Amino acid sequence: MFDDLNDLYQQVILDHCKKPRNFHEMPQATCSAQGHNPLCGDQLKLFLAMDGDTIKDASFVGSGCCISKASASLLTAFAKGKTKADVEKMFTQVHDMVMTGKFTGDVGKLAVFAGVHKYPARVKCAILAWHAVMGALKGDAGSVTTESEQI
Ligand code: ZN
C-alpha cells in the first residue's frame, strides 16, 4: 500500500505497528489526552508523566491503522526525557514533514513518516498522536480530533 515509501522506512513503520512501544495505560500519568481521527477510525489515548517541564514517561493505548500506531509508538519513544519545548518544536517539524515531505530540521527516526505526505488521507493518521501529546501538554484533558484542525 506504500509503494513509494522507502523500504527501510516501511519496515520501521510495520515493526512499530506490530510491536508498539510504550503501549500500556499509565496510572501515574500527570496528564493525558485522547485523539480521534474519524476519517480513518483511529482512536488513541496518550499518557504523560511530567516532572516540571520534563517528560519522565510516555505511553499510549488505543486502536487504529498501522500508521497511527507506529506514529504514537515512535512519539512516545521520542518524548521520554524531553522537555515540553522539545516536543512542541518537534511537533512543528513533524507536521511540516508529513504535509510537504520536506525536512526543516533533524527529526531522527521520525523521518520514516516523510513519505506519508503523498497520501493525504494518511497525514491525519501520522499526526494524530502529535495532536494528542500537544493536548496533554496544554493540560487539555479533553479529546482532540483531527477534524477540528486545519491539517
Ligand atoms: Zn489511520
Short mmCIF file of N, CA and C and ligand atoms in Angstrom, two decimals:
data_model
loop_
_atom_site.label_atom_id
_atom_site.label_comp_id
_atom_site.label_asym_id
_atom_site.label_seq_id
_atom_site.Cartn_x
_atom_site.Cartn_y
_atom_site.Cartn_z
N MET A 1 0.81 -1.20 0.00
CA MET A 1 0.00 0.00 0.00
C MET A 1 0.85 1.26 0.00
N PHE A 2 2.16 1.15 0.28
CA PHE A 2 3.01 2.33 0.27
C PHE A 2 4.15 2.13 -0.71
N ASP A 3 3.80 1.98 -1.97
CA ASP A 3 4.81 1.67 -2.98
C ASP A 3 5.95 2.67 -3.01
N ASP A 4 5.61 3.93 -2.74
CA ASP A 4 6.63 4.97 -2.86
C ASP A 4 7.47 5.15 -1.61
N LEU A 5 7.04 4.54 -0.52
CA LEU A 5 7.81 4.69 0.70
C LEU A 5 9.07 3.85 0.60
N ASN A 6 10.13 4.43 1.05
CA ASN A 6 11.40 3.72 1.15
C ASN A 6 11.20 2.43 1.94
N ASP A 7 11.79 1.34 1.46
CA ASP A 7 11.61 0.04 2.11
C ASP A 7 11.98 0.05 3.59
N LEU A 8 13.09 0.69 3.89
CA LEU A 8 13.55 0.73 5.27
C LEU A 8 12.53 1.46 6.15
N TYR A 9 12.04 2.57 5.63
CA TYR A 9 11.05 3.34 6.38
C TYR A 9 9.80 2.49 6.61
N GLN A 10 9.42 1.77 5.55
CA GLN A 10 8.24 0.94 5.63
C GLN A 10 8.42 -0.15 6.70
N GLN A 11 9.63 -0.71 6.75
CA GLN A 11 9.91 -1.75 7.74
C GLN A 11 9.81 -1.21 9.16
N VAL A 12 10.33 0.00 9.37
CA VAL A 12 10.27 0.61 10.70
C VAL A 12 8.82 0.82 11.11
N ILE A 13 8.02 1.33 10.18
CA ILE A 13 6.60 1.57 10.47
C ILE A 13 5.89 0.25 10.80
N LEU A 14 6.14 -0.77 10.00
CA LEU A 14 5.49 -2.07 10.24
C LEU A 14 5.93 -2.67 11.58
N ASP A 15 7.20 -2.51 11.91
CA ASP A 15 7.72 -3.03 13.17
C ASP A 15 7.03 -2.35 14.35
N HIS A 16 6.92 -1.03 14.30
CA HIS A 16 6.28 -0.30 15.40
C HIS A 16 4.77 -0.54 15.44
N CYS A 17 4.22 -0.87 14.27
CA CYS A 17 2.79 -1.17 14.20
C CYS A 17 2.50 -2.52 14.86
N LYS A 18 3.34 -3.50 14.56
CA LYS A 18 3.12 -4.84 15.09
C LYS A 18 3.52 -4.96 16.55
N LYS A 19 4.57 -4.23 16.91
CA LYS A 19 5.06 -4.27 18.30
C LYS A 19 5.17 -2.86 18.84
N PRO A 20 4.03 -2.21 19.07
CA PRO A 20 4.12 -0.81 19.51
C PRO A 20 4.86 -0.68 20.84
N ARG A 21 5.75 0.31 20.93
CA ARG A 21 6.47 0.58 22.16
C ARG A 21 5.59 1.41 23.09
N ASN A 22 5.81 1.23 24.38
CA ASN A 22 5.09 2.04 25.39
C ASN A 22 3.58 1.92 25.24
N PHE A 23 3.13 0.73 24.87
CA PHE A 23 1.71 0.52 24.61
C PHE A 23 1.04 -0.03 25.87
N HIS A 24 0.68 0.86 26.77
CA HIS A 24 0.03 0.47 28.02
C HIS A 24 -0.58 1.70 28.69
N GLU A 25 -1.48 1.47 29.60
CA GLU A 25 -2.04 2.56 30.40
C GLU A 25 -0.98 3.02 31.39
N MET A 26 -1.13 4.22 31.91
CA MET A 26 -0.17 4.72 32.88
C MET A 26 -0.91 5.34 34.07
N PRO A 27 -1.07 4.54 35.13
CA PRO A 27 -1.83 5.02 36.28
C PRO A 27 -1.20 6.27 36.92
N GLN A 28 0.13 6.38 36.83
CA GLN A 28 0.81 7.50 37.47
C GLN A 28 0.94 8.73 36.56
N ALA A 29 0.26 8.70 35.41
CA ALA A 29 0.33 9.83 34.48
C ALA A 29 -0.13 11.12 35.14
N THR A 30 0.58 12.21 34.81
CA THR A 30 0.16 13.51 35.34
C THR A 30 -0.76 14.22 34.36
N CYS A 31 -0.72 13.82 33.10
CA CYS A 31 -1.67 14.37 32.14
C CYS A 31 -1.88 13.37 31.00
N SER A 32 -3.01 13.51 30.35
CA SER A 32 -3.33 12.61 29.25
C SER A 32 -4.27 13.32 28.30
N ALA A 33 -4.40 12.78 27.11
CA ALA A 33 -5.36 13.34 26.15
C ALA A 33 -5.76 12.25 25.18
N GLN A 34 -6.97 12.36 24.69
CA GLN A 34 -7.47 11.40 23.72
C GLN A 34 -7.33 12.01 22.33
N GLY A 35 -7.08 11.16 21.38
CA GLY A 35 -7.05 11.60 20.00
C GLY A 35 -7.98 10.75 19.17
N HIS A 36 -8.66 11.37 18.24
CA HIS A 36 -9.61 10.64 17.41
C HIS A 36 -9.51 11.15 15.98
N ASN A 37 -9.35 10.24 15.07
CA ASN A 37 -9.31 10.60 13.65
C ASN A 37 -10.48 9.92 12.96
N PRO A 38 -11.61 10.60 12.85
CA PRO A 38 -12.84 9.98 12.32
C PRO A 38 -12.67 9.51 10.88
N LEU A 39 -11.79 10.16 10.15
CA LEU A 39 -11.60 9.82 8.75
C LEU A 39 -11.17 8.37 8.56
N CYS A 40 -10.37 7.89 9.52
CA CYS A 40 -9.79 6.55 9.40
C CYS A 40 -10.32 5.63 10.49
N GLY A 41 -10.78 6.23 11.59
CA GLY A 41 -11.25 5.42 12.71
C GLY A 41 -10.19 5.22 13.78
N ASP A 42 -9.09 5.96 13.69
CA ASP A 42 -8.03 5.83 14.69
C ASP A 42 -8.46 6.49 16.00
N GLN A 43 -8.23 5.76 17.09
CA GLN A 43 -8.52 6.29 18.43
C GLN A 43 -7.32 5.99 19.29
N LEU A 44 -6.85 6.96 20.02
CA LEU A 44 -5.79 6.65 20.97
C LEU A 44 -5.87 7.56 22.18
N LYS A 45 -5.30 7.06 23.27
CA LYS A 45 -5.19 7.86 24.48
C LYS A 45 -3.72 7.89 24.85
N LEU A 46 -3.22 9.10 25.05
CA LEU A 46 -1.81 9.28 25.31
C LEU A 46 -1.61 9.74 26.75
N PHE A 47 -0.63 9.13 27.40
CA PHE A 47 -0.35 9.45 28.81
C PHE A 47 1.05 10.03 28.95
N LEU A 48 1.17 11.04 29.81
CA LEU A 48 2.49 11.62 30.11
C LEU A 48 2.67 11.71 31.61
N ALA A 49 3.87 11.39 32.07
CA ALA A 49 4.23 11.63 33.46
C ALA A 49 5.26 12.75 33.45
N MET A 50 4.84 13.94 33.90
CA MET A 50 5.70 15.12 33.84
C MET A 50 6.41 15.34 35.17
N ASP A 51 7.62 15.86 35.08
CA ASP A 51 8.32 16.36 36.25
C ASP A 51 8.72 17.78 35.89
N GLY A 52 7.95 18.74 36.32
CA GLY A 52 8.14 20.11 35.85
C GLY A 52 7.85 20.16 34.37
N ASP A 53 8.84 20.61 33.59
CA ASP A 53 8.65 20.70 32.15
C ASP A 53 9.22 19.49 31.41
N THR A 54 9.71 18.52 32.18
CA THR A 54 10.34 17.36 31.56
C THR A 54 9.39 16.16 31.55
N ILE A 55 9.37 15.47 30.43
CA ILE A 55 8.53 14.28 30.29
C ILE A 55 9.33 13.07 30.80
N LYS A 56 8.92 12.55 31.93
CA LYS A 56 9.62 11.41 32.53
C LYS A 56 9.23 10.11 31.84
N ASP A 57 7.97 10.02 31.48
CA ASP A 57 7.48 8.78 30.86
C ASP A 57 6.32 9.11 29.93
N ALA A 58 6.16 8.29 28.91
CA ALA A 58 5.08 8.50 27.95
C ALA A 58 4.57 7.14 27.49
N SER A 59 3.28 7.01 27.34
CA SER A 59 2.71 5.76 26.86
C SER A 59 1.40 6.05 26.15
N PHE A 60 0.85 5.03 25.51
CA PHE A 60 -0.44 5.21 24.84
C PHE A 60 -1.19 3.89 24.77
N VAL A 61 -2.48 3.99 24.59
CA VAL A 61 -3.33 2.83 24.29
C VAL A 61 -4.27 3.26 23.17
N GLY A 62 -4.89 2.30 22.54
CA GLY A 62 -5.85 2.66 21.51
C GLY A 62 -5.84 1.67 20.37
N SER A 63 -6.61 2.00 19.36
CA SER A 63 -6.66 1.14 18.20
C SER A 63 -6.69 2.02 16.96
N GLY A 64 -6.18 1.49 15.91
CA GLY A 64 -6.16 2.27 14.68
C GLY A 64 -5.31 1.60 13.64
N CYS A 65 -5.06 2.32 12.58
CA CYS A 65 -4.29 1.75 11.48
C CYS A 65 -2.81 1.72 11.84
N CYS A 66 -2.06 1.09 11.00
CA CYS A 66 -0.62 0.91 11.21
C CYS A 66 0.10 2.25 11.38
N ILE A 67 -0.23 3.20 10.54
CA ILE A 67 0.47 4.49 10.58
C ILE A 67 0.22 5.19 11.91
N SER A 68 -1.02 5.19 12.38
CA SER A 68 -1.32 5.89 13.62
C SER A 68 -0.65 5.23 14.82
N LYS A 69 -0.63 3.91 14.81
CA LYS A 69 0.01 3.19 15.92
C LYS A 69 1.51 3.38 15.91
N ALA A 70 2.10 3.25 14.73
CA ALA A 70 3.55 3.43 14.61
C ALA A 70 3.95 4.85 15.01
N SER A 71 3.12 5.81 14.64
CA SER A 71 3.41 7.20 14.96
C SER A 71 3.38 7.41 16.47
N ALA A 72 2.36 6.87 17.14
CA ALA A 72 2.26 7.00 18.60
C ALA A 72 3.42 6.28 19.28
N SER A 73 3.80 5.12 18.74
CA SER A 73 4.89 4.35 19.30
C SER A 73 6.21 5.13 19.23
N LEU A 74 6.49 5.69 18.05
CA LEU A 74 7.73 6.46 17.88
C LEU A 74 7.68 7.77 18.66
N LEU A 75 6.52 8.35 18.75
CA LEU A 75 6.38 9.59 19.51
C LEU A 75 6.68 9.36 20.99
N THR A 76 6.09 8.33 21.57
CA THR A 76 6.30 8.08 22.99
C THR A 76 7.77 7.75 23.26
N ALA A 77 8.40 7.02 22.32
CA ALA A 77 9.83 6.71 22.49
C ALA A 77 10.66 7.99 22.43
N PHE A 78 10.29 8.88 21.52
CA PHE A 78 11.00 10.15 21.38
C PHE A 78 10.81 11.04 22.62
N ALA A 79 9.59 11.06 23.14
CA ALA A 79 9.23 12.05 24.15
C ALA A 79 9.90 11.85 25.51
N LYS A 80 10.25 10.61 25.83
CA LYS A 80 10.82 10.33 27.15
C LYS A 80 12.11 11.11 27.36
N GLY A 81 12.14 11.87 28.44
CA GLY A 81 13.34 12.63 28.78
C GLY A 81 13.41 13.99 28.11
N LYS A 82 12.44 14.25 27.20
CA LYS A 82 12.43 15.53 26.50
C LYS A 82 11.63 16.56 27.32
N THR A 83 11.82 17.83 26.98
CA THR A 83 11.04 18.87 27.63
C THR A 83 9.83 19.19 26.77
N LYS A 84 8.92 19.93 27.39
CA LYS A 84 7.73 20.39 26.68
C LYS A 84 8.13 21.16 25.41
N ALA A 85 9.15 22.03 25.54
CA ALA A 85 9.61 22.83 24.40
C ALA A 85 10.17 21.94 23.29
N ASP A 86 10.89 20.88 23.67
CA ASP A 86 11.42 19.93 22.67
C ASP A 86 10.29 19.33 21.85
N VAL A 87 9.24 18.91 22.55
CA VAL A 87 8.12 18.24 21.88
C VAL A 87 7.35 19.22 21.00
N GLU A 88 7.19 20.46 21.48
CA GLU A 88 6.49 21.47 20.68
C GLU A 88 7.25 21.75 19.39
N LYS A 89 8.56 21.82 19.52
CA LYS A 89 9.40 22.08 18.34
C LYS A 89 9.30 20.90 17.36
N MET A 90 9.35 19.68 17.91
CA MET A 90 9.29 18.50 17.05
C MET A 90 7.92 18.38 16.39
N PHE A 91 6.88 18.78 17.10
CA PHE A 91 5.53 18.76 16.52
C PHE A 91 5.52 19.58 15.22
N THR A 92 6.09 20.77 15.29
CA THR A 92 6.12 21.66 14.11
C THR A 92 6.90 21.00 12.98
N GLN A 93 8.05 20.40 13.33
CA GLN A 93 8.89 19.77 12.30
C GLN A 93 8.20 18.56 11.67
N VAL A 94 7.57 17.73 12.52
CA VAL A 94 6.89 16.54 12.01
C VAL A 94 5.68 16.95 11.18
N HIS A 95 4.97 17.96 11.64
CA HIS A 95 3.80 18.46 10.92
C HIS A 95 4.20 18.93 9.53
N ASP A 96 5.25 19.75 9.46
CA ASP A 96 5.73 20.23 8.16
C ASP A 96 6.14 19.07 7.27
N MET A 97 6.82 18.11 7.89
CA MET A 97 7.35 16.97 7.12
C MET A 97 6.23 16.12 6.51
N VAL A 98 5.20 15.81 7.30
CA VAL A 98 4.14 14.95 6.76
C VAL A 98 3.24 15.72 5.79
N MET A 99 3.23 17.06 5.90
CA MET A 99 2.43 17.85 4.97
C MET A 99 3.15 18.04 3.64
N THR A 100 4.47 18.21 3.69
CA THR A 100 5.21 18.60 2.48
C THR A 100 6.24 17.56 2.03
N GLY A 101 6.65 16.67 2.94
CA GLY A 101 7.70 15.72 2.62
C GLY A 101 9.09 16.33 2.76
N LYS A 102 9.14 17.60 3.18
CA LYS A 102 10.43 18.28 3.34
C LYS A 102 10.82 18.35 4.81
N PHE A 103 12.12 18.37 5.05
CA PHE A 103 12.63 18.42 6.42
C PHE A 103 13.03 19.84 6.80
N THR A 104 12.62 20.27 7.97
CA THR A 104 13.02 21.59 8.46
C THR A 104 13.96 21.46 9.66
N GLY A 105 14.48 20.28 9.87
CA GLY A 105 15.39 20.05 10.97
C GLY A 105 15.61 18.57 11.12
N ASP A 106 16.42 18.18 12.09
CA ASP A 106 16.70 16.76 12.31
C ASP A 106 15.54 16.14 13.09
N VAL A 107 14.85 15.21 12.47
CA VAL A 107 13.71 14.59 13.15
C VAL A 107 14.02 13.16 13.58
N GLY A 108 15.27 12.74 13.39
CA GLY A 108 15.67 11.39 13.83
C GLY A 108 14.83 10.32 13.17
N LYS A 109 14.43 9.34 13.96
CA LYS A 109 13.67 8.20 13.44
C LYS A 109 12.32 8.59 12.87
N LEU A 110 11.83 9.76 13.29
CA LEU A 110 10.50 10.18 12.83
C LEU A 110 10.50 10.47 11.33
N ALA A 111 11.68 10.50 10.74
CA ALA A 111 11.81 10.69 9.29
C ALA A 111 11.07 9.60 8.51
N VAL A 112 10.79 8.47 9.16
CA VAL A 112 10.10 7.38 8.46
C VAL A 112 8.72 7.80 7.95
N PHE A 113 8.18 8.90 8.50
CA PHE A 113 6.84 9.33 8.09
C PHE A 113 6.86 10.37 6.96
N ALA A 114 8.05 10.71 6.47
CA ALA A 114 8.15 11.75 5.43
C ALA A 114 7.33 11.39 4.19
N GLY A 115 7.32 10.09 3.82
CA GLY A 115 6.62 9.68 2.62
C GLY A 115 5.10 9.77 2.72
N VAL A 116 4.61 9.97 3.93
CA VAL A 116 3.17 9.99 4.16
C VAL A 116 2.49 11.17 3.44
N HIS A 117 3.27 12.22 3.15
CA HIS A 117 2.66 13.39 2.52
C HIS A 117 2.06 13.07 1.15
N LYS A 118 2.49 11.96 0.57
CA LYS A 118 1.95 11.55 -0.74
C LYS A 118 0.56 10.93 -0.61
N TYR A 119 0.18 10.67 0.63
CA TYR A 119 -1.13 10.04 0.88
C TYR A 119 -1.93 10.94 1.81
N PRO A 120 -2.60 11.94 1.25
CA PRO A 120 -3.27 12.95 2.08
C PRO A 120 -4.17 12.37 3.16
N ALA A 121 -4.85 11.27 2.88
CA ALA A 121 -5.75 10.68 3.87
C ALA A 121 -4.97 10.12 5.06
N ARG A 122 -3.69 9.83 4.84
CA ARG A 122 -2.86 9.23 5.88
C ARG A 122 -2.15 10.26 6.75
N VAL A 123 -2.13 11.51 6.27
CA VAL A 123 -1.45 12.55 7.04
C VAL A 123 -2.05 12.67 8.43
N LYS A 124 -3.38 12.59 8.50
CA LYS A 124 -4.05 12.71 9.79
C LYS A 124 -3.74 11.54 10.70
N CYS A 125 -3.53 10.37 10.13
CA CYS A 125 -3.14 9.20 10.92
C CYS A 125 -1.78 9.43 11.56
N ALA A 126 -0.86 9.99 10.76
CA ALA A 126 0.51 10.18 11.23
C ALA A 126 0.60 11.28 12.28
N ILE A 127 -0.28 12.27 12.18
CA ILE A 127 -0.16 13.43 13.06
C ILE A 127 -1.07 13.33 14.30
N LEU A 128 -1.94 12.32 14.31
CA LEU A 128 -2.92 12.21 15.41
C LEU A 128 -2.26 12.18 16.79
N ALA A 129 -1.26 11.33 16.96
CA ALA A 129 -0.60 11.22 18.27
C ALA A 129 0.05 12.53 18.67
N TRP A 130 0.50 13.29 17.66
CA TRP A 130 1.14 14.58 17.95
C TRP A 130 0.13 15.59 18.44
N HIS A 131 -1.07 15.56 17.86
CA HIS A 131 -2.12 16.44 18.38
C HIS A 131 -2.47 16.04 19.81
N ALA A 132 -2.48 14.74 20.07
CA ALA A 132 -2.82 14.26 21.42
C ALA A 132 -1.76 14.70 22.42
N VAL A 133 -0.48 14.59 22.05
CA VAL A 133 0.57 14.97 23.00
C VAL A 133 0.53 16.48 23.25
N MET A 134 0.23 17.26 22.22
CA MET A 134 0.12 18.70 22.41
C MET A 134 -1.05 19.03 23.33
N GLY A 135 -2.15 18.29 23.15
CA GLY A 135 -3.31 18.48 24.01
C GLY A 135 -2.98 18.15 25.46
N ALA A 136 -2.26 17.06 25.65
CA ALA A 136 -1.87 16.64 27.01
C ALA A 136 -0.95 17.68 27.64
N LEU A 137 -0.01 18.21 26.87
CA LEU A 137 0.94 19.19 27.40
C LEU A 137 0.25 20.50 27.75
N LYS A 138 -0.81 20.81 27.04
CA LYS A 138 -1.56 22.03 27.34
C LYS A 138 -2.43 21.84 28.57
N GLY A 139 -2.46 20.60 29.06
CA GLY A 139 -3.31 20.33 30.22
C GLY A 139 -4.76 20.24 29.80
N ASP A 140 -4.96 20.03 28.53
CA ASP A 140 -6.30 19.91 27.98
C ASP A 140 -6.71 18.44 28.08
N ALA A 141 -7.42 18.12 29.12
CA ALA A 141 -7.75 16.71 29.38
C ALA A 141 -8.83 16.18 28.45
N GLY A 142 -9.43 17.07 27.70
CA GLY A 142 -10.49 16.65 26.79
C GLY A 142 -9.92 15.88 25.61
N SER A 143 -10.68 15.71 24.60
CA SER A 143 -10.17 14.97 23.47
C SER A 143 -9.87 15.90 22.30
N VAL A 144 -8.89 15.52 21.54
CA VAL A 144 -8.58 16.27 20.33
C VAL A 144 -9.03 15.42 19.14
N THR A 145 -9.48 16.08 18.14
CA THR A 145 -9.86 15.36 16.93
C THR A 145 -9.22 16.03 15.75
N THR A 146 -8.76 15.23 14.81
CA THR A 146 -8.10 15.80 13.64
C THR A 146 -9.07 16.64 12.82
N GLU A 147 -10.36 16.46 13.04
CA GLU A 147 -11.34 17.21 12.24
C GLU A 147 -11.39 18.69 12.62
N SER A 148 -10.93 19.00 13.86
CA SER A 148 -11.00 20.38 14.31
C SER A 148 -9.74 21.15 13.93
N GLU A 149 -8.81 20.46 13.30
CA GLU A 149 -7.53 21.08 12.97
C GLU A 149 -7.43 21.25 11.47
N GLN A 150 -6.85 22.34 11.08
CA GLN A 150 -6.57 22.56 9.66
C GLN A 150 -5.24 21.89 9.33
N ILE A 151 -5.27 20.60 9.14
CA ILE A 151 -4.02 19.94 8.83
C ILE A 151 -4.08 19.28 7.46
ZN ZN B 1 -5.36 5.80 10.34
#
